[in-house]
Every structure is written in structure tokens, then in C-alpha cells.
Amino acid sequence: MESIRDSHKQDVFDTFFENGNFCIVVVDHEGFVSYINESYCSFLNVDKHEAIGKHVTEVIENTRMHLVAETGKEEMADLQYIRGNYMIANRIPLRSDGKVVGAFGMVLFRDTEEWLKMNSHIRDLLLELKAYRSQRREQTGATYALHHIISQSQEVERLKDKIKQVAPSDVSVLLRGESGTGKELFAHSIHHLSERSNKPFVKVNCAAIPEDLLESELFGYQEGAFTGAKKGGKPGKFQLADGGTLFLDEIGDMPLHAQVKILRVLQEGEVEAIGATHPQKVNVRIIASTHQPLEQLIQDQRFREDLFYRINVVQFHVPALRERKEDIEVLARSLLHKVTDKIGKRVEDFDPAVQEAFKRYSWPGNVRELENAIESAVHLTRSESIGLDDLPSSIRATSSGYTAGRTLKESLEEAEKQAIQEAMVHAEGDKVKAAGTLGIGKSSLYEKVKKYGL
């Protein structure tokens, strides 16, 4: 007897996949849309034939279908924001012969009235959650969580998974990476996911505090400890962070005498304020960050080896933006929304040439530089889409096309400036090393750095 699967395969397929109550999409292993039903196209306001063949990130906002296809991990009942509404999405990896060949996604709702009620309820809950988060931020000082770190690259997603593993413990963490990569966001996220999340998160920018004030900032002082000391004294960062997390940002810039005292705090669990007669017990978790090669600083006797081993229990490398170029487009769109919301100017997209220039550029300033470039372009553009001419000249220089009005000399200078910027980043600011990489003399490099204002 012929089964219903064999005799009515097409009818069964159409009944389920083209049912108006379901939004369905199927992607291949690279995240390109293989199938999308009419219901989903109608909801997204896209043409079905144009959607098929595009990468799913170009069709569905905030999608994770491509990530499910990459990782092979299903995601059930996940909240997704699409076209001003919150949806419940199921995403399932598709396998053949034991290999992941794509992913199946479905957004489920039974009827419009029921969905609107549910969506309204979700909005109320999220607003309430937002209020609680705002209140908690004021109490603890931690602003960011993992969901603020926008990414679709496997490297950053793996880093997030490792953060989730380590965060609940009290282990010291060292975050390494270039300036502007978002190390502070990961520090906040570790605190949020830890058992100390309801306690203070205190940041110390070791590079910004004057050396003569660093000790009093870290350890506090007693009344009358020195001329100008406040009445009643002042608690230091360690005391303020008691029970919570202390984030030592750019610890490589900390002077040696302060390193000695920090080591004692970590070893003994107590801190002595300036002018105090007795030490005070403190319980803090240390998260440190640096863009400097600490091992080289140890050899140069500018960083204590025993402190390095204290803070370097678990080490994470935050990749530079040029090392995760698949994140640039999604980051750019997120930053564009952030900037336009702040400025209040209607700019909705980038010209294709801009996205191409973004991918070609090396981003020595990383995500921070990308945000600055987008903010500058939003101010300069006269349309609702950012064009190549709206970008800073250093980024325009990387585009494959010719920029009208630029002379050969200007183009060569832009290329030279970019090469020097990249060499300086890779050399961690060491001009002698950068000059060697570029194959020019040290004096020549100094002249060019002065010329370009680097």
C-alpha cells in the first residue's frame, strides 16, 4: 500500500511549509537562503525570488540561522526582534550523512490578535527588565553584557562561550588585545555572569591616573594623611570594589611601585590606605587588560613577573577587527543605528562601495575607529545612505575604485600613512621596530609620523 508520504508528498509539503500561520526559512551550510515561504516573505516585505540565493543576514534582521548552520547547535524558543516585533524562533540544523548541510528555521504564531497580545506582553516584560537593569547598573557600575558584543564570527562566538565557562568562578582573568577591540565589554560581561554580579564593578584606568595619585586612588587615604587630604579620608578602588570585581584597564602602564602594593593585596587579601595604622581585609576579583606585550615588559624590568602570574590565571585574546572581517558589516549596521539614534539624523544604510571599503581597510583603531568613522560620515552625508565620499580619506584610499579629485601624490600619501599606522600598531608603538618593518630609517619614520600627525 502506497504511503501518504509517497502519494501526497507535494500536497503535504505545501500544507505545512506554505501554511499562513508559519514563517519558514531554510539556509545552506554557508547561510544562503535555499527556501523561504510566502508567509515569511509577506511579513518581511520581500520578494521571494529575490530573497532566495541571498545570505540570510541580508534578508532577516537579527537572524542566527547562519550560526546554527555553522555550529550545528539547535536553538529553540529564542526571542528575535524582527520589523518592530518580538518573535519566538526555532532553529534546527539539517544533517545528511552525519554532516550539517544547512538549517531550518520557523517563527510560529497562530493568529494576528493572539500574537499582538503576546508581543505587547513581551514588550512590557522587557521594559520592566530594562528598568531593573538600569537600576542595577547604577548600583554596581557594570554597563555591558555579552549580548552587547555584536558578532557573527566563529572566533568571537567561541570567546563568548569561554567567557560563560569562566565567569561564575573567582579566577583572575587577563584580557589581551589591541586598543579599541572591546576588552572592557568583555570585562563587564564576566562580572555580569559571575556570582558577584550584584556587587560593585569598579574600573581603574591605569594609563589615565597620574603616577603620584595612583596609590591613593587604588588604596585610599586616611584623614590627615597628607596636605589637602579630605576630611574623613577617602576609600580607594579596592575598598569600593570589596565583594565585587576590580577591572585594572591597561595594567601594563602601571608604575612598578604600585605593582608591588597590588601584589600584596592579591597575596594577603588586605589593603592599607595611606596614613592608616592597620590593614583592611578586602575580597575582590581581578580582571586586567592590556594591549602591551607584558612578557617583553618583564624582560625590560618594567613589569613584575610575580604580578604577571597572579593576574594571568586565565588569559583571553580579543581579536582585532581585521582578524574577524565577517563581523564588519553587522557591526557597521549596529553602530549606524546607535549613532543615528544619538544624533537624530535619518541615515539608514551604506552604499555597496562603502561596505567594500570597510572590508579592505585594516582598522588599526579597531571597533572604536569604525564607530568614529561612521559618526563622522553620518554628520557629513547629505542623503539617507552613506557614500564613499562621506568616509574619512584614510578609509576611502582602500576602495578599489578611483576617487575623483585625488592626485597621484595624495593617493600615495594616504597609502604611506596607512602603512605607517599598521606598522605602529603591530610594533605596539615601538618606533624602532616599526621602522625596521617598513624598511626605513628611524629618523625618516619620525619625520613621517610628524608629517601625518600620527
XYZ file of C-alpha atoms in Angstrom:
454
model
C 0.000 0.000 0.000
C 1.434 3.398 -1.020
C 2.167 5.631 1.969
C 0.785 9.166 2.265
C 4.385 10.429 2.138
C 4.862 8.966 -1.319
C 1.437 9.642 -2.825
C 0.827 13.116 -1.457
C 4.372 14.394 -0.869
C 3.858 17.752 -2.637
C 0.471 18.379 -1.009
C 1.877 17.598 2.445
C 4.856 19.902 1.752
C 2.597 22.763 0.601
C 0.169 22.316 3.504
C 2.910 22.599 6.090
C 5.502 24.891 4.522
C 3.087 27.339 2.882
C 0.656 27.470 5.808
C -0.084 31.116 6.606
C 0.417 30.559 10.325
C 4.090 29.666 9.941
C 7.107 31.651 8.815
C 9.695 29.214 7.478
C 13.192 29.607 6.060
C 15.864 27.099 5.056
C 19.545 28.005 4.559
C 22.513 26.033 3.249
C 25.695 25.363 5.238
C 27.074 28.813 4.332
C 23.926 30.655 5.418
C 22.455 31.398 1.979
C 18.658 31.155 1.669
C 17.582 27.952 -0.113
C 13.869 28.272 0.657
C 11.542 30.800 2.288
C 7.764 30.546 2.309
C 5.321 33.209 1.155
C 4.116 33.891 4.698
C 7.613 34.882 5.810
C 8.189 36.950 2.649
C 4.923 38.793 3.245
C 5.861 39.518 6.848
C 9.362 40.703 5.877
C 8.005 42.616 2.863
C 10.491 40.983 0.497
C 10.141 39.298 -2.885
C 10.518 35.521 -2.601
C 12.562 35.141 -5.793
C 14.937 37.945 -4.755
C 15.352 36.536 -1.231
C 16.362 33.039 -2.382
C 20.100 32.926 -3.003
C 20.911 35.869 -0.740
C 22.765 35.471 2.551
C 20.178 35.191 5.311
C 21.647 38.224 7.140
C 20.598 40.353 4.139
C 17.009 39.092 4.334
C 16.163 38.685 8.048
C 17.312 41.138 10.705
C 18.943 39.794 13.866
C 18.968 36.303 12.395
C 21.129 33.486 13.754
C 20.331 30.922 11.079
C 23.832 31.068 9.584
C 25.355 30.461 13.026
C 23.190 27.371 13.567
C 24.305 26.099 10.146
C 27.946 26.709 11.156
C 27.849 25.250 14.672
C 25.232 22.507 14.255
C 23.628 23.560 17.560
C 19.853 23.956 17.617
C 18.203 26.989 19.216
C 14.659 26.521 20.429
C 12.161 29.172 21.558
C 14.639 32.022 21.046
C 13.391 35.606 21.234
C 14.075 37.512 17.995
C 13.303 41.149 17.152
C 12.023 41.475 13.571
C 10.420 44.544 11.977
C 9.450 46.137 15.263
C 8.068 42.947 16.823
C 9.414 40.238 19.090
C 9.091 36.754 17.635
C 9.676 33.265 19.007
C 12.040 31.418 16.666
C 13.101 27.775 16.440
C 16.295 26.982 14.533
C 17.323 23.398 13.786
C 20.488 22.186 11.980
C 19.870 19.959 8.947
C 22.126 16.920 8.604
C 22.888 14.469 5.809
C 25.295 11.550 6.153
C 26.281 12.866 9.552
C 27.279 16.319 8.271
C 25.484 19.634 8.809
C 24.247 20.760 5.382
C 22.114 23.715 6.448
C 19.495 24.870 8.931
C 15.697 25.023 9.189
C 14.052 27.970 10.923
C 10.473 28.644 11.910
C 8.710 31.591 13.509
C 5.388 30.463 14.947
C 2.224 32.457 15.624
C -1.407 31.268 15.424
C -3.298 34.447 14.597
C -2.615 38.166 14.482
C -4.719 39.120 17.515
C -3.134 36.473 19.712
C 0.347 37.456 18.532
C -0.228 41.162 19.189
C -1.319 40.382 22.751
C 1.735 38.190 23.259
C 4.056 40.748 21.709
C 2.621 43.500 23.911
C 3.163 41.314 26.962
C 6.777 40.645 25.942
C 7.360 44.376 25.435
C 6.057 45.100 28.939
C 8.326 42.434 30.420
C 11.359 43.732 28.515
C 10.658 47.315 29.609
C 10.449 46.097 33.188
C 13.688 44.165 32.720
C 15.307 47.263 31.222
C 14.302 49.286 34.283
C 15.782 46.645 36.599
C 18.985 46.560 34.535
C 19.268 50.348 34.664
C 18.807 50.289 38.423
C 21.378 47.526 38.744
C 23.903 49.400 36.598
C 23.617 52.414 38.883
C 24.221 50.157 41.890
C 27.090 48.060 40.514
C 28.737 50.186 37.800
C 28.691 47.367 35.210
C 27.051 48.548 31.998
C 27.583 45.889 29.345
C 26.700 42.211 28.941
C 27.597 39.607 26.303
C 24.572 40.483 24.155
C 26.079 43.965 23.647
C 29.048 42.379 21.839
C 27.844 42.242 18.221
C 29.400 39.410 16.248
C 28.767 36.588 13.837
C 32.360 35.322 13.563
C 33.177 31.912 14.988
C 36.235 33.277 16.810
C 34.258 35.793 18.878
C 31.408 33.326 19.452
C 33.937 30.815 20.815
C 35.367 33.562 23.040
C 31.876 34.268 24.381
C 31.422 30.572 25.182
C 34.727 30.536 27.089
C 33.681 33.676 28.983
C 30.489 31.897 30.064
C 32.557 28.967 31.346
C 34.990 31.056 33.380
C 32.734 33.879 34.617
C 30.997 32.022 37.505
C 34.324 31.282 39.223
C 36.540 33.759 41.080
C 39.588 33.122 38.901
C 41.662 36.136 37.789
C 41.329 36.941 34.086
C 43.750 38.750 31.764
C 42.221 40.214 28.588
C 44.737 40.878 25.831
C 44.224 42.648 22.542
C 44.785 45.880 20.663
C 43.240 49.177 21.743
C 39.649 49.601 20.630
C 38.811 45.892 20.373
C 36.254 45.950 23.199
C 38.197 44.402 26.084
C 36.166 46.449 28.560
C 32.899 44.991 27.225
C 34.201 41.506 27.978
C 35.258 42.591 31.474
C 31.747 43.901 32.168
C 30.286 40.673 30.775
C 32.416 38.497 33.065
C 31.162 40.464 36.061
C 27.528 40.218 34.906
C 27.777 36.430 34.614
C 29.599 35.952 37.915
C 28.343 35.277 41.424
C 29.465 38.840 42.222
C 27.046 40.442 39.739
C 25.050 42.192 42.485
C 28.216 43.673 43.971
C 30.275 46.637 42.661
C 32.189 46.638 39.392
C 34.980 49.205 39.693
C 37.238 50.243 36.838
C 40.750 51.671 37.163
C 42.322 53.122 34.032
C 45.972 52.583 34.893
C 47.119 54.675 31.921
C 44.994 57.723 32.802
C 45.744 58.246 36.504
C 48.832 60.390 37.234
C 51.595 58.330 38.829
C 51.683 60.428 42.011
C 47.933 59.888 42.542
C 47.706 56.209 41.590
C 48.447 54.864 45.064
C 45.792 56.998 46.766
C 43.282 56.137 44.026
C 43.867 52.412 44.440
C 44.214 52.146 48.218
C 42.589 55.296 49.585
C 43.837 57.503 52.392
C 43.034 58.445 55.964
C 42.120 61.918 57.184
C 45.266 63.999 57.665
C 47.456 61.565 55.698
C 48.846 64.447 53.636
C 48.256 68.122 52.938
C 44.934 68.536 51.145
C 43.539 65.164 52.249
C 39.744 65.241 52.565
C 38.152 65.279 55.967
C 37.206 61.733 56.879
C 39.600 60.324 54.288
C 38.673 58.619 51.047
C 38.247 54.936 50.176
C 40.358 53.563 47.336
C 39.210 51.500 44.375
C 39.970 48.256 46.209
C 37.740 49.238 49.117
C 34.970 50.366 46.761
C 35.154 47.040 44.900
C 35.039 44.922 48.079
C 32.854 41.882 47.407
C 32.801 42.622 43.681
C 35.148 42.973 40.715
C 38.089 45.323 40.142
C 38.948 45.930 36.483
C 42.545 47.070 36.005
C 42.438 48.510 32.497
C 45.804 48.792 30.689
C 47.705 47.296 33.616
C 50.915 47.360 31.557
C 51.043 51.136 32.120
C 51.074 50.813 35.911
C 54.264 52.048 37.667
C 56.387 49.458 39.473
C 55.827 50.795 42.992
C 52.059 50.413 42.584
C 52.544 46.895 41.176
C 54.288 45.891 44.419
C 51.340 47.026 46.524
C 48.778 45.377 44.242
C 50.694 42.104 44.509
C 50.463 42.296 48.284
C 46.709 42.849 48.130
C 46.312 39.803 45.895
C 48.557 37.663 48.114
C 47.292 38.766 51.514
C 43.727 39.801 50.716
C 44.181 43.095 52.569
C 44.886 46.707 51.674
C 46.484 49.501 53.656
C 45.302 53.041 52.965
C 47.798 55.906 53.022
C 48.136 57.083 56.620
C 46.372 54.003 58.045
C 47.822 52.138 61.013
C 46.126 48.810 60.265
C 45.398 46.962 57.025
C 41.829 46.314 55.919
C 40.577 42.971 54.588
C 39.141 43.111 51.057
C 37.654 40.464 48.794
C 37.864 41.386 45.135
C 38.076 39.511 41.860
C 40.708 40.899 39.485
C 40.139 41.333 35.767
C 43.040 43.006 33.985
C 43.534 44.115 30.398
C 46.478 45.215 28.296
C 47.464 45.942 24.723
C 51.146 45.727 25.612
C 53.454 42.662 25.435
C 53.802 42.034 29.181
C 56.465 39.361 28.629
C 58.688 41.973 26.965
C 57.975 44.460 29.771
C 59.095 41.803 32.264
C 62.394 41.381 30.377
C 62.811 45.168 30.376
C 62.117 45.156 34.152
C 59.076 47.395 33.699
C 56.554 44.805 34.905
C 56.802 42.394 37.821
C 56.908 38.722 36.845
C 55.217 37.608 40.089
C 52.298 40.006 39.451
C 52.022 38.735 35.875
C 51.499 35.177 37.105
C 48.947 36.378 39.648
C 46.739 38.089 37.065
C 47.391 35.661 34.213
C 45.493 32.650 35.582
C 43.081 32.595 32.633
C 44.011 34.558 29.531
C 41.749 35.577 26.652
C 42.771 37.197 23.378
C 40.226 39.655 21.983
C 40.761 39.588 18.206
C 41.408 42.725 16.200
C 38.700 43.812 13.758
C 40.870 42.938 10.748
C 41.056 39.358 12.142
C 37.250 38.995 12.035
C 36.222 40.818 8.888
C 32.959 38.853 8.707
C 31.841 40.982 11.688
C 32.427 44.330 9.998
C 29.109 44.560 8.128
C 26.904 43.566 11.057
C 28.907 45.820 13.400
C 28.676 48.737 10.982
C 24.885 48.445 10.772
C 24.550 48.216 14.547
C 26.813 51.238 15.056
C 24.916 53.180 12.385
C 21.662 52.677 14.308
C 23.386 53.680 17.550
C 24.853 56.857 16.025
C 21.668 57.949 14.225
C 19.611 57.422 17.389
C 22.063 59.643 19.280
C 22.278 62.352 16.626
C 18.666 62.192 15.493
C 19.552 62.221 11.794
C 17.829 59.889 9.308
C 20.583 57.789 7.706
C 19.561 54.206 7.056
C 22.199 52.390 5.018
C 25.618 52.237 3.347
C 26.390 52.246 -0.361
C 27.868 48.905 -1.511
C 31.198 50.649 -2.204
C 31.343 51.699 1.458
C 30.963 48.138 2.716
C 33.687 47.079 0.285
C 35.992 49.845 1.577
C 35.259 48.763 5.155
C 36.348 45.207 4.330
C 39.563 46.338 2.626
C 40.649 48.726 5.390
C 42.908 47.365 8.151
C 41.247 49.226 11.097
C 44.286 49.990 13.298
C 41.876 51.595 15.785
C 39.502 48.603 15.628
C 35.820 48.921 16.626
C 36.392 52.334 18.191
C 37.744 53.633 14.877
C 34.822 52.079 12.973
C 32.326 53.863 15.234
C 34.161 57.191 14.852
C 34.248 56.792 11.062
C 30.512 56.092 10.934
C 29.672 59.013 13.225
C 31.764 61.335 11.059
C 30.061 60.042 7.900
C 26.566 60.488 9.376
C 27.346 64.133 10.079
C 28.779 64.688 6.594
C 26.310 62.832 4.386
C 23.515 64.693 2.625
C 21.457 61.605 1.836
C 19.880 58.687 3.691
C 22.725 56.413 2.636
C 26.408 56.869 3.475
C 28.539 57.116 0.347
C 32.243 56.661 -0.249
C 32.870 60.437 -0.267
C 31.407 60.701 3.250
C 34.160 58.498 4.724
C 37.496 59.650 6.165
C 40.192 59.839 3.489
C 42.254 57.007 5.008
C 39.353 54.590 4.513
C 38.449 55.922 1.058
C 42.023 55.231 -0.029
C 41.439 51.482 0.367
C 38.488 51.373 -2.040
C 39.111 49.593 -5.321
C 37.803 52.464 -7.433
C 39.370 55.805 -8.227
C 38.323 58.710 -6.005
C 37.514 61.737 -8.102
C 39.656 64.801 -7.483
C 42.560 62.989 -5.870
C 46.031 63.433 -7.304
C 48.602 60.657 -7.512
C 50.615 62.367 -4.762
C 47.583 62.419 -2.439
C 46.856 58.743 -3.111
C 50.471 57.776 -2.378
C 50.468 59.808 0.838
C 47.280 58.099 2.003
C 48.801 54.685 1.301
C 52.011 55.668 3.116
C 50.079 56.968 6.114
C 48.064 53.751 6.347
C 51.208 51.589 6.088
C 52.821 53.536 8.949
C 49.669 53.248 11.085
C 49.579 49.477 10.597
C 53.303 49.086 11.336
C 52.961 51.152 14.530
C 50.035 49.003 15.693
C 51.896 45.747 15.050
C 55.009 47.141 16.794
C 52.919 48.140 19.841
C 54.089 51.753 19.421
C 57.795 50.841 19.237
C 59.060 53.228 16.515
C 62.401 51.450 16.073
C 60.629 48.159 15.439
C 58.079 49.839 13.143
C 60.853 51.470 11.120
C 62.533 48.086 10.682
C 59.252 46.542 9.483
C 58.801 49.337 6.952
C 62.437 49.151 5.817
C 63.186 52.807 6.538
C 65.443 54.627 8.986
C 64.268 55.724 12.440
C 64.731 59.420 11.647
C 62.741 59.012 8.423
C 59.895 57.392 10.364
C 59.879 60.224 12.930
C 59.588 62.765 10.108
C 56.664 60.922 8.537
C 54.903 60.455 11.884
C 55.179 64.203 12.447
C 54.054 64.934 8.885
C 50.858 62.872 9.169
C 50.143 63.785 12.774
C 50.244 60.171 13.958
